[in-house]
Coordinates of C-alpha atoms in Angstrom, one line a residue:
X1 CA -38.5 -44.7 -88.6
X2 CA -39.4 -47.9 -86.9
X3 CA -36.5 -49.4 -86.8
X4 CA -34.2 -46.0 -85.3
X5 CA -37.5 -45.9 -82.6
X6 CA -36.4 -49.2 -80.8
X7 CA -32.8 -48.2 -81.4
X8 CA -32.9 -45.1 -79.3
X9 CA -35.3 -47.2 -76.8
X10 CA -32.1 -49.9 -76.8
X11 CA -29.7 -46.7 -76.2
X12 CA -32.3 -45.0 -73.3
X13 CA -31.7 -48.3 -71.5
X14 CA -28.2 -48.8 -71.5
X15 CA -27.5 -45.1 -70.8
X16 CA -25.8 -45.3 -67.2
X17 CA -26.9 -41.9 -66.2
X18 CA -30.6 -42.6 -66.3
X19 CA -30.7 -44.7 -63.7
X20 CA -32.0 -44.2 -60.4
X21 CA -28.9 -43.8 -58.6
X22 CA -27.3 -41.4 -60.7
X23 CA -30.8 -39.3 -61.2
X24 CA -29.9 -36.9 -58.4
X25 CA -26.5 -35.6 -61.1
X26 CA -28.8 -34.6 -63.5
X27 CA -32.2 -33.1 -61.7
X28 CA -32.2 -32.4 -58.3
X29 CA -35.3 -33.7 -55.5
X30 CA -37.5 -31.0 -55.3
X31 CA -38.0 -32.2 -51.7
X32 CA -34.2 -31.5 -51.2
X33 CA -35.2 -28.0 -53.1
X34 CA -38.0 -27.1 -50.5
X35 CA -36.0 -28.1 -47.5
X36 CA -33.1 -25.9 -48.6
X37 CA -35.4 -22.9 -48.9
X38 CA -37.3 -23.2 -45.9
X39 CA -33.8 -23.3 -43.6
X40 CA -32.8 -20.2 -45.7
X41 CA -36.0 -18.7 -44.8
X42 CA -36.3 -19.8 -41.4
X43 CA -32.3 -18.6 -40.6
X44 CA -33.2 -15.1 -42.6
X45 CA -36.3 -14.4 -40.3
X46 CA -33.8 -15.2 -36.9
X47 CA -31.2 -13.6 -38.2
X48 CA -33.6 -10.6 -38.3
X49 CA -35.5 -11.4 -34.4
X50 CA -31.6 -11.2 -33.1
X51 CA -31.0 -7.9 -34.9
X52 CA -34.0 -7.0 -33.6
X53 CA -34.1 -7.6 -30.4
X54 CA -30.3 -6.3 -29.7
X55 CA -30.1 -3.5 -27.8
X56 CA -28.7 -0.1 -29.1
X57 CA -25.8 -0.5 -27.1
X58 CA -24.6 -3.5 -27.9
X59 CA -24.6 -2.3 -31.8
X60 CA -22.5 0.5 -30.8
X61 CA -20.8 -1.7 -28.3
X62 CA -20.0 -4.1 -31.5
X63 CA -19.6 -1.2 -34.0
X64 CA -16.8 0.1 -31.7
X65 CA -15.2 -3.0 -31.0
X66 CA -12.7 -2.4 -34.5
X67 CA -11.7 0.9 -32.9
X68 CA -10.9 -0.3 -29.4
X69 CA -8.6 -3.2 -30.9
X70 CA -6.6 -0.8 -33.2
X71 CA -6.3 1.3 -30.0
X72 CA -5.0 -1.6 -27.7
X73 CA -2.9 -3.1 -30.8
X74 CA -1.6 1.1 -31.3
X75 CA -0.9 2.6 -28.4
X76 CA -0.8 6.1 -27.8
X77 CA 2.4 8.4 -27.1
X78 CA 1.2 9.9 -23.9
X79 CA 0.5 5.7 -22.9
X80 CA 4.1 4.9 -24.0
X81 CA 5.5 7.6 -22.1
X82 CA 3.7 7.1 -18.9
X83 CA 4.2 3.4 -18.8
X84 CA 7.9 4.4 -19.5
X85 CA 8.5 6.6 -16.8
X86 CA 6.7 4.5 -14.3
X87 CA 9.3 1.5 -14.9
X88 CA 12.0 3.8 -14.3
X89 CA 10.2 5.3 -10.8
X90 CA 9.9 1.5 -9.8
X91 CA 13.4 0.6 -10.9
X92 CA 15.2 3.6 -9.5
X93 CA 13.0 3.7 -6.5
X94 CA 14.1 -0.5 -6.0
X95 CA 17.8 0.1 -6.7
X96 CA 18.0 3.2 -3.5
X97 CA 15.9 1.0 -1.5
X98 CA 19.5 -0.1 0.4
X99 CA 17.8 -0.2 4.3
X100 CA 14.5 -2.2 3.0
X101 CA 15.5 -4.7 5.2
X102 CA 18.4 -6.2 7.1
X103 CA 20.0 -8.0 4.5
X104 CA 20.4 -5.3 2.2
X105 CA 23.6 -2.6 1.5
X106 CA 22.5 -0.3 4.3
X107 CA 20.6 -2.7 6.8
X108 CA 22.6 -1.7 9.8
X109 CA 21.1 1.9 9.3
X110 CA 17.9 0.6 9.3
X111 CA 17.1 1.9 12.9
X112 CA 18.4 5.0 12.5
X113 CA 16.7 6.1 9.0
X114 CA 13.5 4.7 10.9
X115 CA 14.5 7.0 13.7
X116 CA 14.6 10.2 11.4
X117 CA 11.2 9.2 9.8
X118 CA 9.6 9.1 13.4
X119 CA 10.5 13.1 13.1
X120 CA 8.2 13.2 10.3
X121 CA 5.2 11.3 11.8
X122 CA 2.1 12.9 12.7
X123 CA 1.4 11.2 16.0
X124 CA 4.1 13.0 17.8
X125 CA 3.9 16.9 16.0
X126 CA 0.0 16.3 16.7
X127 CA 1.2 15.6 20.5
X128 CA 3.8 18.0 20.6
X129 CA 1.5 21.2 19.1
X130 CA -1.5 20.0 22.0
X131 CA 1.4 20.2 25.1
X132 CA 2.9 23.7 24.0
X133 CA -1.2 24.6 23.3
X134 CA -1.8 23.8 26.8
X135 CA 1.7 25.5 28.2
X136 CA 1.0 29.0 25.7
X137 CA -0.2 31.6 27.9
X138 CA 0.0 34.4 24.5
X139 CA -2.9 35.1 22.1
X140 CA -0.3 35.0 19.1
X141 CA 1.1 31.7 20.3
X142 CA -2.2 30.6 20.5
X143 CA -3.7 31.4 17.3
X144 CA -0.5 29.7 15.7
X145 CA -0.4 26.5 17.3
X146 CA -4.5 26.4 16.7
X147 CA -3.7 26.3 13.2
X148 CA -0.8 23.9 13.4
X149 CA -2.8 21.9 15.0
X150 CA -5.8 22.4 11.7
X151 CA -3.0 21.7 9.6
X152 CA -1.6 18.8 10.6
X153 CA -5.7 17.2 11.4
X154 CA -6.0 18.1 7.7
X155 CA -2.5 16.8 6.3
X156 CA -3.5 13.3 8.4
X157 CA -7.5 13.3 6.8
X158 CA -6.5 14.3 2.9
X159 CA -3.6 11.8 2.7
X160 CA -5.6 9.2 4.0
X161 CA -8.2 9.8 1.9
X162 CA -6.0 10.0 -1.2
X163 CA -4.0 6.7 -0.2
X164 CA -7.2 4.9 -0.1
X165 CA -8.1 6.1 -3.8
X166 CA -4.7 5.3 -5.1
X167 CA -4.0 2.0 -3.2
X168 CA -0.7 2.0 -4.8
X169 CA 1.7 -0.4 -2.8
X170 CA 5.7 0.5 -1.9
X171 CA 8.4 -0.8 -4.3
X172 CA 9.2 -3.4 -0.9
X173 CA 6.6 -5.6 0.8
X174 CA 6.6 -3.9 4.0
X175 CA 3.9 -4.0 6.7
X176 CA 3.1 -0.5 8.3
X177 CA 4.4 0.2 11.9
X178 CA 1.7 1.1 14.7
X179 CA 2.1 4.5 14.0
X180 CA 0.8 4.5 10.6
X181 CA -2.0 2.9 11.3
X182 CA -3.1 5.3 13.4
X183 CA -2.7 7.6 10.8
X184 CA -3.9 5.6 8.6
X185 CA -0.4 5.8 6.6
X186 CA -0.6 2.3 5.1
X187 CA -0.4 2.7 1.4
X188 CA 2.2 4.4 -0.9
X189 CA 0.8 7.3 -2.8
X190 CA 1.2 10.1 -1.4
X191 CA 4.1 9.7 1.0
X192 CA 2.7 11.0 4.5
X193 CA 5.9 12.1 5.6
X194 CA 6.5 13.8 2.8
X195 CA 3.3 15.6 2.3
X196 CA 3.8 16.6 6.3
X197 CA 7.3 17.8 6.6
X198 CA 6.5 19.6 3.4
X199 CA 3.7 21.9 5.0
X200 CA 5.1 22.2 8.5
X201 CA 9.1 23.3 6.9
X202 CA 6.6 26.0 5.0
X203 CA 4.5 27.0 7.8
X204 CA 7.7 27.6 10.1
X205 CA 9.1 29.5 7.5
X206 CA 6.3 31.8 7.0
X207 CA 5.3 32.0 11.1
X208 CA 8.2 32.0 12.8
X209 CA 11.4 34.5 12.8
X210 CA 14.2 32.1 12.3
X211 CA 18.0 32.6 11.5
X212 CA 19.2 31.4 8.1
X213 CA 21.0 28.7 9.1
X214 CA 17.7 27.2 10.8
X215 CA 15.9 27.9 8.0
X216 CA 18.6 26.0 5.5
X217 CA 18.2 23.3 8.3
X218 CA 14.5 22.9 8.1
X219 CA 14.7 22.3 4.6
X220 CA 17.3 19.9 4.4
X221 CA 15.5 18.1 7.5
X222 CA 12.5 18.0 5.2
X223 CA 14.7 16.7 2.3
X224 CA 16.2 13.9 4.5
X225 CA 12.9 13.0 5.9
X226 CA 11.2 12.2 2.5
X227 CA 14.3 10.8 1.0
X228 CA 14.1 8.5 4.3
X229 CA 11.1 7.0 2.9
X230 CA 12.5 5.6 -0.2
X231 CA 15.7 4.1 1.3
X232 CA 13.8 2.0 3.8
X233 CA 11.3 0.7 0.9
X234 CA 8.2 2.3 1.8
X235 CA 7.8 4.5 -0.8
X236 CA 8.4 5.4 -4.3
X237 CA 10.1 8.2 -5.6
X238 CA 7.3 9.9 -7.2
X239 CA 5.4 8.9 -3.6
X240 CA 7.7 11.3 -2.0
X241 CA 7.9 14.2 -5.0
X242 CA 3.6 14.3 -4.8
X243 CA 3.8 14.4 -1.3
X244 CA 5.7 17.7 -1.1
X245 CA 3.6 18.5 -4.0
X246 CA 0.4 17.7 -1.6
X247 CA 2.1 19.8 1.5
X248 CA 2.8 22.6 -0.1
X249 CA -1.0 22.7 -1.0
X250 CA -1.8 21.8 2.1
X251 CA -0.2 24.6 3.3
X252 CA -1.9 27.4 0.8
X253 CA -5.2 25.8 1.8
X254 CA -4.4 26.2 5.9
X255 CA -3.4 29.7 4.8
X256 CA -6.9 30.5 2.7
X257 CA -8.9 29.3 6.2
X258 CA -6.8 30.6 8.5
X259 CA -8.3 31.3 11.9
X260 CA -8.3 34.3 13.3
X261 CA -7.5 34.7 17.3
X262 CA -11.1 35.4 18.4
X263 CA -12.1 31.8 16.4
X264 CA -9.3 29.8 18.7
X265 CA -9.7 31.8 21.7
X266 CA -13.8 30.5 21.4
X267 CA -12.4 26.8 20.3
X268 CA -9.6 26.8 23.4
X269 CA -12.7 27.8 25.5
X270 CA -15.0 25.2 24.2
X271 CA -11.8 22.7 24.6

């Protein structure tokens, strides 16, 4: 026993993993110990402030977030389909565009299509219905043009209104004449022409007694008007299809508040 006591002293010493550089393999610093616990304390208990002090609607905000990237990453049929169609309105709409300007197919009609879009404008119907107002001498006469004259006020205030919530611009980079900006005309959808010719070819048609063959001219005037449009670049073709949408409505809604001829006969008076 003596002798195996100094032995195992002699082995202790030369033991390479007792010294003090090679302690830290075998027990860890309970300083090292402490420190790790406190930072695992200290980042629990933030961790916990943030969730507190996150609002509800960020959580949903961040609970949702998942279900808004599978949407983005998966989009929908009706999305597919929209986005479709609108790249062929824009394609078909560029390739009929042939008097945008005077370098294209049709340039050298340029003045004339313009010519047959000034039929359409609301400047001149709006001065036209106030001359034949002022020339009328009949209560019927009188009571029409009144409510020409709403309709087209009407036509001029929705589309504007409309064009300034859609802000959609023409297939062609084309600055509006003086004309439209009286009318405030300047943006694409709903074409203004369109919209107008629309409601006046169905008020004539409903007001006045006219032969066939002026009626099958009216409607292929109104037809050449809003195709005008999209040949000179101002318009889409969907532009021009709402706007005869929007007339017609137009037209159903001058009909609903139509005034009678004791109403214009006060309102000529007044005038």
């Amino acid at each position: 026993m003596p002798a195996s006591q100094p032995r195992s002293r002699a082995r202790d010493r030369n033991n390479v993993l007792n010294r003090a550089e090679f302690l830290s393999l075998n027990q860890p610093l309970k300083g090292n110990q402490e420190n790790r616990s406190s930072s695992r304390k200290q980042s629990g208990q933030a961790g916990a402030a943030g969730a507190q002090n996150t609002n509800p609607k960020e959580r949903r905000q961040s609970q949702q977030l998942p279900e808004e990237d599978c949407m983005q990453l998966n989009p929908s049929f009706k999305g597919i389909a929209f986005n479709s169609l609108l790249a062929i309105d824009i394609c078909m709409s560029k390739r009929l565009g042939v008097c945008a300007n005077r370098a294209s197919s049709w340039g050298g009609a340029r003045s004339m299509i313009n010519l047959l879009g000034i039929t359409g404008h609301g400047i001149p119907w709006i001065a036209g219905t106030l001359i034949c107002l002022v020339k009328s001498s009949t209560l019927a006469g009188q009571e029409v043009l009144m409510n020409l004259l709403l309709a087209l006020l009407l036509d001029i205030m929705i589309v504007a209104g409309l064009q300034k919530l859609a802000k959609r611009k023409g297939p062609y980079d084309i600055n509006p004449g003086l004309l439209d900006y009286l009318t405030m005309d300047t943006y694409a959808f709903p074409a203004g022409h369109a919209s107008r010719v629309a409601m006046l070819s169905k008020f004539f048609l409903n007001h006045l007694v006219l032969a066939i063959p002026l009626r099958i001219l009216l409607v292929l005037w109104a037809l050449c008007v809003g195709f005008s449009r999209v040949m000179i670049g101002r318009h889409h073709i969907t532009d021009v299809l709402s706007g005869f949408v929007f007339g017609y409505l137009q037209f159903r809604l001058v009909e609903l508040i139509w005034m009678s001829s004791n109403t214009c006969q006060m309102l000529i008076s007044i005038w």
